[in-house]
Short mmCIF file of C-alpha atoms and ligand atoms in Angstrom, two decimals:
data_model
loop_
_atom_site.label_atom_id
_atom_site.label_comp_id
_atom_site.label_asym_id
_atom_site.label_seq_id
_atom_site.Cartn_x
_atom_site.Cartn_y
_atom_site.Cartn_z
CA UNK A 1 74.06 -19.70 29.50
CA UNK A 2 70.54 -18.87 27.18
CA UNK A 3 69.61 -21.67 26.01
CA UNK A 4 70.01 -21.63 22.01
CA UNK A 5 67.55 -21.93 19.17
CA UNK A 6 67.99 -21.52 15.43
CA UNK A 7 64.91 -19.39 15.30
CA UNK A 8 63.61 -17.67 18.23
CA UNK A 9 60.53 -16.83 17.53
CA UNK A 10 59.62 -20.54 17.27
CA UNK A 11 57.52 -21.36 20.67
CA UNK A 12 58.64 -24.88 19.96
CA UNK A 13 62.22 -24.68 19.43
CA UNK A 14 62.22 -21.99 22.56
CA UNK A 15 60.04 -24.81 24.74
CA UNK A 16 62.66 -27.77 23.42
CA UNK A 17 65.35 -25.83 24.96
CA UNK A 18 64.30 -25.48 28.15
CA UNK A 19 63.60 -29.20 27.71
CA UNK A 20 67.07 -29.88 27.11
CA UNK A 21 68.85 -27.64 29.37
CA UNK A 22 66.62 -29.39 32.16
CA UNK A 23 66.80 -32.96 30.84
CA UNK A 24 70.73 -32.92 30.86
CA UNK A 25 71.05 -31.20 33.82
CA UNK A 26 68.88 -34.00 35.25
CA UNK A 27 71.24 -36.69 33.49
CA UNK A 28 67.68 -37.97 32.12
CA UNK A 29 68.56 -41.44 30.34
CA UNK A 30 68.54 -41.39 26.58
CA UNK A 31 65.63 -43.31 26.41
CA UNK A 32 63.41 -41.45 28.45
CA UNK A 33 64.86 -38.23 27.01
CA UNK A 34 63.56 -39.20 23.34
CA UNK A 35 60.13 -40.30 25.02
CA UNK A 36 59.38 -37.01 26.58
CA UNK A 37 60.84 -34.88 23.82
CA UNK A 38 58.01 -36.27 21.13
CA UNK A 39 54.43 -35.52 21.20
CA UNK A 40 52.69 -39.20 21.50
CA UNK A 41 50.00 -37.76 18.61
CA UNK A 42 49.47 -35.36 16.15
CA UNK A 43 46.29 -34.72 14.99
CA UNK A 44 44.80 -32.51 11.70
CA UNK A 45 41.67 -31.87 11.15
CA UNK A 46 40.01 -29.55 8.24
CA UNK A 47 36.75 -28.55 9.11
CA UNK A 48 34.19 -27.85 7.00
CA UNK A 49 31.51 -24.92 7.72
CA UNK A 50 29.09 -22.93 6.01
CA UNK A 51 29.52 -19.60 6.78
CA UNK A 52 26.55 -17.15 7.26
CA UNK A 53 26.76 -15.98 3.77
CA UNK A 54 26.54 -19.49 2.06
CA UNK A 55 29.79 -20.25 1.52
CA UNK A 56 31.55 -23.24 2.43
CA UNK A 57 34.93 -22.55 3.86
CA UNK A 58 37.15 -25.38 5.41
CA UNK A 59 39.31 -24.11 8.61
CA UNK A 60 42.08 -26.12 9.29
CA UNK A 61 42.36 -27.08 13.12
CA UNK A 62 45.30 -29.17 15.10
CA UNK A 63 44.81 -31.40 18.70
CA UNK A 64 48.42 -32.69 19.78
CA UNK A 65 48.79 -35.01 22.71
CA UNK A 66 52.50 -34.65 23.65
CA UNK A 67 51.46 -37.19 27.19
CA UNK A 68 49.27 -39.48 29.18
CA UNK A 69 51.92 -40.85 31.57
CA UNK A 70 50.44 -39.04 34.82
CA UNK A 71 46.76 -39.39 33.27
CA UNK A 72 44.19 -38.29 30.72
CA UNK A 73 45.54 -35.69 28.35
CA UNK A 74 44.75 -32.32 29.47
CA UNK A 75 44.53 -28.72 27.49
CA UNK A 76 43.15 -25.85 26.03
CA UNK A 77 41.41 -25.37 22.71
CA UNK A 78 43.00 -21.88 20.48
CA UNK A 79 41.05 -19.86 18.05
CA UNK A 80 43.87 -17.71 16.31
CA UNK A 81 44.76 -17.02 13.12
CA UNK A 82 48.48 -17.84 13.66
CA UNK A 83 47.82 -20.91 14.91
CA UNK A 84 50.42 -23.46 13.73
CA UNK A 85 51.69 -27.10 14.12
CA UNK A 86 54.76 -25.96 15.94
CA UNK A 87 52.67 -23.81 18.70
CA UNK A 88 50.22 -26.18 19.02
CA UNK A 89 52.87 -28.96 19.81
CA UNK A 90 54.64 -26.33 22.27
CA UNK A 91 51.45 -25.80 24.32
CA UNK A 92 51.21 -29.21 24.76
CA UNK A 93 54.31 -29.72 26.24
CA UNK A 94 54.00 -27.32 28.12
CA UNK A 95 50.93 -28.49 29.70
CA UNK A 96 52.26 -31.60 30.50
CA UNK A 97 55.45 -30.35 32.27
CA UNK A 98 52.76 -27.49 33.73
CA UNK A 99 50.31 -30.25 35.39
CA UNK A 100 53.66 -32.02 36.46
CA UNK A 101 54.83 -28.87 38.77
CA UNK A 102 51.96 -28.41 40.65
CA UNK A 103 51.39 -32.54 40.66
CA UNK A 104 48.04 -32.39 39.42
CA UNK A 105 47.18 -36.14 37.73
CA UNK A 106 47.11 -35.13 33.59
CA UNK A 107 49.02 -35.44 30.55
CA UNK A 108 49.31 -32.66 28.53
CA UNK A 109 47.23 -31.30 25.52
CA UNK A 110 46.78 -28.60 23.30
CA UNK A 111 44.21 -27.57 20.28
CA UNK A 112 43.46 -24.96 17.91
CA UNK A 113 41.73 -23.71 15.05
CA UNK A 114 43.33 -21.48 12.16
CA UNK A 115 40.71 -18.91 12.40
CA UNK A 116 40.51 -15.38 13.18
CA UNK A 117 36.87 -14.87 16.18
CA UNK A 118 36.85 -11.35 15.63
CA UNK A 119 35.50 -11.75 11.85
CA UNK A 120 33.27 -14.88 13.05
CA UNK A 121 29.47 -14.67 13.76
CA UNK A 122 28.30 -16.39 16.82
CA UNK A 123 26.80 -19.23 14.56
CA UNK A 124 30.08 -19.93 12.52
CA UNK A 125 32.15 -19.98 15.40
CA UNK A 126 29.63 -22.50 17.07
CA UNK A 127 29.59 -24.61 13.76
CA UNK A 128 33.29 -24.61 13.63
CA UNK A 129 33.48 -26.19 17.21
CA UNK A 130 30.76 -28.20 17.34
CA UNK A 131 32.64 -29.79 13.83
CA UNK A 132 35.85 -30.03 15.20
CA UNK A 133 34.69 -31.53 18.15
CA UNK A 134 32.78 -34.11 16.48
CA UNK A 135 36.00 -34.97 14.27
CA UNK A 136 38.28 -35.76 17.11
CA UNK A 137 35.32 -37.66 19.49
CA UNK A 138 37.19 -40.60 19.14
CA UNK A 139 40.54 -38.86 20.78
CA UNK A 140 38.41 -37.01 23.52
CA UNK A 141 36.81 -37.90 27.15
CA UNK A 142 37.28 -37.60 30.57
CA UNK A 143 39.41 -40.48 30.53
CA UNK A 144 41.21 -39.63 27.29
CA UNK A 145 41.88 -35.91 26.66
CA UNK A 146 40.03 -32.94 28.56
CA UNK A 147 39.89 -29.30 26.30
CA UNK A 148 39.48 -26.52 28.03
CA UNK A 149 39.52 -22.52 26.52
CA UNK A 150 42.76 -20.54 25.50
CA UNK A 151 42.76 -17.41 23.33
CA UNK A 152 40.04 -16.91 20.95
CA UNK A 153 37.94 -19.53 23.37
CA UNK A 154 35.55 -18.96 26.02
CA UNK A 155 32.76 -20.66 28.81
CA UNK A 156 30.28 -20.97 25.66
CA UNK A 157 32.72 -22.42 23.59
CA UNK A 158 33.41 -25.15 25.99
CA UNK A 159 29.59 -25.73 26.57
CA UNK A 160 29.16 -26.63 22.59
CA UNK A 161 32.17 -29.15 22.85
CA UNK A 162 30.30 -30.98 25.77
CA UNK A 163 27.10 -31.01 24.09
CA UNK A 164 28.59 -32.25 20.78
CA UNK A 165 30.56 -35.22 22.74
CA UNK A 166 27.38 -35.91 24.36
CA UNK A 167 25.35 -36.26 21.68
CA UNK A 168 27.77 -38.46 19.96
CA UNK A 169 28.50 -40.78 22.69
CA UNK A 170 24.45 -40.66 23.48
CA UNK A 171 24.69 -39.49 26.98
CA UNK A 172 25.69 -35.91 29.13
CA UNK A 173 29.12 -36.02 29.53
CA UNK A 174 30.06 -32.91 31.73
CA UNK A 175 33.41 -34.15 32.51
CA UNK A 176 34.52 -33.89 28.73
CA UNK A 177 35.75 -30.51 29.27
CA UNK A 178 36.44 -28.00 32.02
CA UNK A 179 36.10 -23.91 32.22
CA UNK A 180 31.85 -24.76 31.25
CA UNK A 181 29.43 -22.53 32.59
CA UNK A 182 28.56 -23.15 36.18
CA UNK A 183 24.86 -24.05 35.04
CA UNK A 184 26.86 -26.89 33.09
CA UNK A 185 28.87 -28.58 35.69
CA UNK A 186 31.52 -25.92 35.91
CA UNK A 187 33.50 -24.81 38.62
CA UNK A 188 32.77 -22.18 40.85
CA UNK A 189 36.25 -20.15 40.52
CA UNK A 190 37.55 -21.39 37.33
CA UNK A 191 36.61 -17.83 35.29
CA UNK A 192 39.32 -16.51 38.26
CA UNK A 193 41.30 -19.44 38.63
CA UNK A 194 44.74 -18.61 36.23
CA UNK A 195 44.51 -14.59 37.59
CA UNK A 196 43.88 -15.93 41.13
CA UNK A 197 46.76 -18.55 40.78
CA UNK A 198 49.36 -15.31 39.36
CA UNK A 199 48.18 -13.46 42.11
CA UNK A 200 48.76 -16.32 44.89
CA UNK A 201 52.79 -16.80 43.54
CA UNK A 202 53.12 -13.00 43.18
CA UNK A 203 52.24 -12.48 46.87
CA UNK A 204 54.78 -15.28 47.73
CA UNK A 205 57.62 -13.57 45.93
CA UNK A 206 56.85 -9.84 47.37
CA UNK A 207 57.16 -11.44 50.59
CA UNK A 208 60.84 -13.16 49.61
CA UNK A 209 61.54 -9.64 48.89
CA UNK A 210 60.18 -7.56 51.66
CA UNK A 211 57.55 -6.00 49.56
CA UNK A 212 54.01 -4.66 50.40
CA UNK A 213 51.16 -5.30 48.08
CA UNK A 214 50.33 -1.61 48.34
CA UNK A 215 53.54 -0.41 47.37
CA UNK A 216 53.81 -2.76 44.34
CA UNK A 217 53.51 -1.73 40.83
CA UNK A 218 52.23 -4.10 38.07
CA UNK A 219 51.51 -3.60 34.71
CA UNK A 220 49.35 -6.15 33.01
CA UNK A 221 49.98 -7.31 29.33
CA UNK A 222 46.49 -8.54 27.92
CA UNK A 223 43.33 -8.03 29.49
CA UNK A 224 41.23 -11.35 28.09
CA UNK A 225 40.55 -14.07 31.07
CA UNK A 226 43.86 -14.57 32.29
CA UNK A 227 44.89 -10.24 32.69
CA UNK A 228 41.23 -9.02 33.24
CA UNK A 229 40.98 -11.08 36.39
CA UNK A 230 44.45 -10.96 37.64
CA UNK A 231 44.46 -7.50 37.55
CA UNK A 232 41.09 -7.20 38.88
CA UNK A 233 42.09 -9.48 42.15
CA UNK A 234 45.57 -8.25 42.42
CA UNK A 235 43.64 -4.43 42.64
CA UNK A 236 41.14 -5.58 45.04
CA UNK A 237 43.83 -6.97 46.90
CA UNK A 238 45.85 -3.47 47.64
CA UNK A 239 48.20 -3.92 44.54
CA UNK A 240 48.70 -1.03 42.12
CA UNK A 241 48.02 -1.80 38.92
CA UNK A 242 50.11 0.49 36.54
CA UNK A 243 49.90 -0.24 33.02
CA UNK A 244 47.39 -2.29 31.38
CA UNK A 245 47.28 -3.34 27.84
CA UNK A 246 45.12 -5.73 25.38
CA UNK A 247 45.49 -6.05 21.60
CA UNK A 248 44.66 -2.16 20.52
CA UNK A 249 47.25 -0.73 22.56
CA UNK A 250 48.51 0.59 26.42
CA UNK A 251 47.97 2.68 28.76
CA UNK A 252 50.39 3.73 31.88
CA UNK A 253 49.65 5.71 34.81
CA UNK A 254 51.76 5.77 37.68
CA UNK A 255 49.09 6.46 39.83
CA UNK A 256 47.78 3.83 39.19
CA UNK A 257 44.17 2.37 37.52
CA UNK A 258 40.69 1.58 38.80
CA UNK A 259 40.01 -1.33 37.35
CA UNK A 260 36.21 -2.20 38.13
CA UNK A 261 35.97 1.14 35.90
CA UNK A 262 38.35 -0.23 33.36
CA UNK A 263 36.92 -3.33 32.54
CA UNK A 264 33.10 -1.70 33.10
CA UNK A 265 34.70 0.48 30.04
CA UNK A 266 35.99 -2.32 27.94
CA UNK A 267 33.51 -5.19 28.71
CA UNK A 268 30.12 -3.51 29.29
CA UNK A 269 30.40 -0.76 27.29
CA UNK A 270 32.55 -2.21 24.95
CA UNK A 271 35.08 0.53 24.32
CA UNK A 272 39.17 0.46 23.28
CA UNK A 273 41.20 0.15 26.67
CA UNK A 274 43.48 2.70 25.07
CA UNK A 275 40.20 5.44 25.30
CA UNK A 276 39.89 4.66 28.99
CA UNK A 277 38.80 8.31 30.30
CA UNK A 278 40.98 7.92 33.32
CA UNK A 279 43.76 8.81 31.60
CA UNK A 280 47.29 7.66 31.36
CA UNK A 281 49.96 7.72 28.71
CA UNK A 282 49.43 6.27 25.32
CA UNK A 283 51.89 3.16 24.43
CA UNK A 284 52.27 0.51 22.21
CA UNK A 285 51.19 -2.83 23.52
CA UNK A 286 55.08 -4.07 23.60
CA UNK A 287 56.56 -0.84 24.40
CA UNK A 288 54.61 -0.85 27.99
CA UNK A 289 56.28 -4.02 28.92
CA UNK A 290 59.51 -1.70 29.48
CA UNK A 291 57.91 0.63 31.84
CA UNK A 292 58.66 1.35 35.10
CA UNK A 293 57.23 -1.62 37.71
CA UNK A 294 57.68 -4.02 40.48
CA UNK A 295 55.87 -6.80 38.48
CA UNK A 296 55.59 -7.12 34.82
CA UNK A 297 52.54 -9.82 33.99
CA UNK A 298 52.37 -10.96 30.15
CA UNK A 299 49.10 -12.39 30.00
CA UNK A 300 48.16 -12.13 26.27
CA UNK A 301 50.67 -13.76 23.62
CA UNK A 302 54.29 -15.64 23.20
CA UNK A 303 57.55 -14.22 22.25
CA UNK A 304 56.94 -10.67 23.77
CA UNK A 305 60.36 -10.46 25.91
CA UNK A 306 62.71 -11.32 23.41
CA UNK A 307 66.56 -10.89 22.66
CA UNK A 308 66.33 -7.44 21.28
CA UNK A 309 64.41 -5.92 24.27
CA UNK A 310 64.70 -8.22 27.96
CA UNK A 311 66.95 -5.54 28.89
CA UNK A 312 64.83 -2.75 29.04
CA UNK A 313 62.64 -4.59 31.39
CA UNK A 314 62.53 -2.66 35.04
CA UNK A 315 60.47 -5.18 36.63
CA UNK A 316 61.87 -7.00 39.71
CA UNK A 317 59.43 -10.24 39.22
CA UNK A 318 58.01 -11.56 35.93
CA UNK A 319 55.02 -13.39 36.31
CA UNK A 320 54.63 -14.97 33.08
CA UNK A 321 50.40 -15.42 33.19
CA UNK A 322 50.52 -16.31 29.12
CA UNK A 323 52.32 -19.55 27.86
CA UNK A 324 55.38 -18.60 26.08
CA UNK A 325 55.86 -14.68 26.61
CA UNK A 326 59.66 -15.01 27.08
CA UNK A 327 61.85 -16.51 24.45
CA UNK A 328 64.28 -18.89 25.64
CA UNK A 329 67.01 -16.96 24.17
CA UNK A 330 66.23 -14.17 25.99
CA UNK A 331 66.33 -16.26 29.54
CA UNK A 332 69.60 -15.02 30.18
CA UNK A 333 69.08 -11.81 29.95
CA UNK A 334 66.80 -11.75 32.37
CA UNK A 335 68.80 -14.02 34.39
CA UNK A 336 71.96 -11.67 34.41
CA UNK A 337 69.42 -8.41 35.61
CA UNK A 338 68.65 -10.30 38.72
CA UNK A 339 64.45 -10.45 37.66
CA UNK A 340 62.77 -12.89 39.79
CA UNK A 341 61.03 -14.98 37.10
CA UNK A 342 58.03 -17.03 37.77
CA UNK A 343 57.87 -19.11 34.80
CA UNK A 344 54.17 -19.67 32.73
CA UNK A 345 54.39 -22.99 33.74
CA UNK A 346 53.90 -22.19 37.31
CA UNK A 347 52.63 -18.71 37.25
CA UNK A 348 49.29 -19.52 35.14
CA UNK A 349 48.98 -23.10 36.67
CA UNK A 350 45.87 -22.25 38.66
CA UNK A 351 43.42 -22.80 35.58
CA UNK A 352 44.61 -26.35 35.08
CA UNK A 353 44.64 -26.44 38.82
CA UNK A 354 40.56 -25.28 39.07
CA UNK A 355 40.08 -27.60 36.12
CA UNK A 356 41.61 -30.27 37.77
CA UNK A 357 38.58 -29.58 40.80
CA UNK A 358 36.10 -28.90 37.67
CA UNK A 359 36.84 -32.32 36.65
CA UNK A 360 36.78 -34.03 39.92
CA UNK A 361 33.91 -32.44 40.73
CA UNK A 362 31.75 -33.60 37.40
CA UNK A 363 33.02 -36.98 38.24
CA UNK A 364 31.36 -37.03 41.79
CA UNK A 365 28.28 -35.14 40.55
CA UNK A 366 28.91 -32.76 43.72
CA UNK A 367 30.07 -29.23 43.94
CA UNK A 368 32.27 -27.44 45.82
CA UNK A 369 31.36 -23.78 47.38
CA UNK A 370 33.76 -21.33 45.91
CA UNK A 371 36.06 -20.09 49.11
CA UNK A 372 36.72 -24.47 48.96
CA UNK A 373 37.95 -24.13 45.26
CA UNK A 374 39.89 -20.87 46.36
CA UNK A 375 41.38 -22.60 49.61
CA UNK A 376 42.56 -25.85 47.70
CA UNK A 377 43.90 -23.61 44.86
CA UNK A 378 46.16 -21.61 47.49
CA UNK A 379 47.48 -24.30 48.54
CA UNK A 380 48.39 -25.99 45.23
CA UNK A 381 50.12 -22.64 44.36
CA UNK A 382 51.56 -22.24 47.22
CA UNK A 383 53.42 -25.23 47.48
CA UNK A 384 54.29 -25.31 44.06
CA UNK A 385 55.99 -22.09 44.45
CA UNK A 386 57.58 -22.73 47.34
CA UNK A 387 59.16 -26.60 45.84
CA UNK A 388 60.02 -24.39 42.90
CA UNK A 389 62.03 -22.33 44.47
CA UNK A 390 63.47 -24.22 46.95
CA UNK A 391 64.33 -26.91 43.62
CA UNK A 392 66.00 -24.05 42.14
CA UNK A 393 67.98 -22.86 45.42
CA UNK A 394 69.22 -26.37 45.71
CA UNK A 395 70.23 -27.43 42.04
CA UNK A 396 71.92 -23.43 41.43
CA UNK A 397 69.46 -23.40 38.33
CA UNK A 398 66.85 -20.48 37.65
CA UNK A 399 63.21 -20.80 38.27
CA UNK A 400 62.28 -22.19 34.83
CA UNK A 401 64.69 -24.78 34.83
CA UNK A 402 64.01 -25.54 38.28
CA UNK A 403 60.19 -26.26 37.31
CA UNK A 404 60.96 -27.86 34.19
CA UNK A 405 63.46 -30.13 36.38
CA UNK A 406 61.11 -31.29 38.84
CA UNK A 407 58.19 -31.62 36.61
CA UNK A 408 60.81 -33.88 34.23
CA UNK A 409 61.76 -36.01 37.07
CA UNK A 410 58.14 -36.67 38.38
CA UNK A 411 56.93 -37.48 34.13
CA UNK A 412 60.36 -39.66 34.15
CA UNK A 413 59.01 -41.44 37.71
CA UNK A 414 55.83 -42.38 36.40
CA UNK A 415 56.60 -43.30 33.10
CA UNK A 416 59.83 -46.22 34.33
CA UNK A 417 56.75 -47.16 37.24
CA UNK A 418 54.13 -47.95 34.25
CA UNK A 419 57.02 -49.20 31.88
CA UNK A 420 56.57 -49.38 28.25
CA UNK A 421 54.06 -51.86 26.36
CA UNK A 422 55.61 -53.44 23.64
P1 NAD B 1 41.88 -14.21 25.94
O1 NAD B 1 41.57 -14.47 24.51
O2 NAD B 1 40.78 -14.21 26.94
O3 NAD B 1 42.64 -12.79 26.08
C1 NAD B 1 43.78 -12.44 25.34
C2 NAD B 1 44.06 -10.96 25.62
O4 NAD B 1 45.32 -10.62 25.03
C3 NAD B 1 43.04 -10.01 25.01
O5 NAD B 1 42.84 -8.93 25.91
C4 NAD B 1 43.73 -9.50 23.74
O6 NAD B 1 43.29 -8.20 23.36
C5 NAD B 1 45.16 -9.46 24.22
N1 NAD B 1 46.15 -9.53 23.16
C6 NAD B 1 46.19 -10.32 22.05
N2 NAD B 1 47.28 -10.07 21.34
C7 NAD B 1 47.97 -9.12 22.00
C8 NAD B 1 49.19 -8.44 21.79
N3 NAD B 1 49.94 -8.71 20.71
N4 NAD B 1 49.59 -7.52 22.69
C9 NAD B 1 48.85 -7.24 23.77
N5 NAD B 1 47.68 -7.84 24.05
C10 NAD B 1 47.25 -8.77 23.17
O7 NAD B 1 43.03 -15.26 26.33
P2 NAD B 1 43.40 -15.80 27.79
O8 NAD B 1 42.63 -17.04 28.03
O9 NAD B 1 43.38 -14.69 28.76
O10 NAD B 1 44.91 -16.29 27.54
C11 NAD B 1 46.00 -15.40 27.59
C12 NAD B 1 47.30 -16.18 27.76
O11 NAD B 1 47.24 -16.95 28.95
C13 NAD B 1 47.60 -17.19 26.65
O12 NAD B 1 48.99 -17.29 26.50
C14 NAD B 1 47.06 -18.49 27.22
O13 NAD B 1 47.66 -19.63 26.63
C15 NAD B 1 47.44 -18.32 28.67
N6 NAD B 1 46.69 -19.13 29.63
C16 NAD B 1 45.34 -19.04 29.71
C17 NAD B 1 44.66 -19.78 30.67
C18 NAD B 1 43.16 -19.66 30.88
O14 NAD B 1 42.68 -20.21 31.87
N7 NAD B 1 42.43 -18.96 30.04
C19 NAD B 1 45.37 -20.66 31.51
C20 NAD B 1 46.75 -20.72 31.40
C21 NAD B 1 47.40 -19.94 30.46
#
């Protein structure tokens, strides 16, 4: 049965849900239940910035730690205009039940900053971060809570939140945040890492299914970090890539797209992916979603499969590359069509999984070469697939549930081991 939510377009109520449908299927004690359900902090910020005309405007910005039982917090920073409380708090969960799956030693995390990049000049936005950093410095650090980008946030965003730290805690502090330039103590890898890591479990799940790469279709919602390089491997890799879309619209073409020249077009010469000269047909950047595919891969934004539409979807596997593109309402739906789902919280675990290395790797001041990073991260995803689906095999539950189970039960492990201080 969907799990049920008075409003499902609320990420939060949709990521409580699967909470609950996992928690009493694992008869987690009441106790532990109400532990895991809360964020352990909530923090606002309003930051103050003078923008390039003069004016001060204050942007209002969120960091919630929902947990630090498995280790230091870890999650990405947002810079959205419809940012809120609720999604913020959802993200964080979801990062904590996210580094749980693939058994990676964080807590979970999330940030972001009511603000909209596109109207921002390269000097506000770095104002605005280097501000909000500096506010939470006291709830930051590699031991305490480790940003990294999201939407809206990029390599040079996370290169002004190291320098801020540093300068306030008086010493270079790489390990503050991961997805930095390489120059900076980043990872070789990371930029790929979450496309890489969608890639890795969509090869496993052809291969349940008898499939070849070259005579899989995918269409690719969102064509930022995550879809851009996802779409980019997966092509290299013999996959056909279909449909593409970012924020300005779609295009389809079932014979499918060359993708070097796509993102040539969109990121060096800066042009609409709907103009693409190869051609295609013209959709919406929803409507493509419902085209015909062997993969569908939401990489941009939440509640994109919903109630009024999961049935129109033709994929056969959902590789959910963006937190939250599903509603849990409409979990059923897809359920009852048979789609092999690869929940977010598997499907784009490869960035946390890089920034995991990132983060070791600052630590030991040495650095990995990048087929290392690549190797380790195959294995990570590989596994985690594999304990996924075998969990879910097991237990009769779907795939989501089945992560959100086992990731549960390992939070629930660690917390009765440490106990709680009084
Ligand atoms: P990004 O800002 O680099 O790219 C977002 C892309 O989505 C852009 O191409 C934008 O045009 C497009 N987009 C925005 N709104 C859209 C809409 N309504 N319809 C279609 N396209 C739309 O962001 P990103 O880092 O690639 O993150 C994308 C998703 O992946 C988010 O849900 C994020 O939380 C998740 N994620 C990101 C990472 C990471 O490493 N960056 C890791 C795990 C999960």
């Amino acid at each position: 049965m969907a799990p049920v939510t008075a409003n499902e377009f609320n990420v939060y109520e949709s990521a409580e849900a699967r909470f609950e449908e996992a928690a009493k299927r694992l008869g987690l004690e009441d106790g532990l239940y109400r532990y895991m359900k809360y964020p352990n902090k909530e923090i606002t910020v309003y930051i103050p910035v003078t923008l390039d005309n003069g004016k001060l405007e204050v942007f209002t910005g969120y960091r919630v730690h929902h947990s630090i039982v498995r280790g230091p917090c870890k999650g990405g920073i947002r810079f959205d205009k419809n940012v809120t409380l609720d999604e913020v708090r959802a993200l964080a969960a979801w990062m904590t039940w996210k580094c749980a799956v693939v058994n990676i030693p964080f807590g979970g995390a999330k940030g972001g900053v009511i603000c909209d990049p596109s109207t921002l000049s390269r000097g506000e936005l770095e104002r605005i971060t280097r501000r909000y950093t500096a506010e939470l410095s006291e709830w930051i650090g590699p031991e305490r809570d480790v940003p990294a980008p999201d939407i809206g946030t990029n390599e040079q965003t996370m290169a002004w939140v190291m320098d801020t730290y540093s300068m306030h805690v008086r010493h270079t502090t790489t390990a503050v945040v991961t997805g930095k330039p390489v120059e900076l103590g980043g990872s070789r890898g990371r930029k790929e890492a979450t496309g890489r890591g969608c890639m890795i479990v969509c090869d496993r799940a052809i291969e349940r299914m008898g499939l070849k790469r070259e005579q899989t279709r995918v269409i690719v919602q969102g064509f930022g970090n995550v879809g851009s390089m996802a779409a980019m491997l997966m092509h290299e890799a013999g996959y056909k890539i279909v449909g593409a879309a970012d924020v300005h619209g779609a295009l389809y073409n079932e014979n499918g797209f060359d993708i070097p020249k796509m993102i040539d077009w969109m990121y060096v010469k800066r042009k609409p992916l709907p103009e693409f000269p190869q051609g295609g047909t013209k959709f919406s950047s929803q409507e493509v979603l419902f085209q015909p595919c062997d993969i569908l891969l939401p990489a941009a934004v939440e509640n994109q499969i919903t109630t009024q539409n999961a049935h129109r979807v033709q994929a056969k596997i959902l590789c959910e590359g963006a937190n939250g593109p599903t509603t849990s309402a409409a979990d059923g739906i897809m359920d009852s069509k048979g789609v092999f789902v690869i929940p977010d919280i598997l499907a784009n675990a490869g960035g946390v999984s890089v920034s995991y290395f990132e983060w070791v790797q600052d630590r030991q001041g040495f650095f990995w070469r990048e087929n290392e990073v690549n190797e380790r991260l195959r294995d990570i995803m590989e596994h985690s697939f594999d304990e996924v689906v075998r969990y879910a095999e097991t237990h009769g539950v779907n795939n989501r549930i089945a992560a959100y189970m086992l990731a549960i039960d390992r939070v629930a492990i660690a917390l009765k081991l440490r106990g709680i201080y009084a």
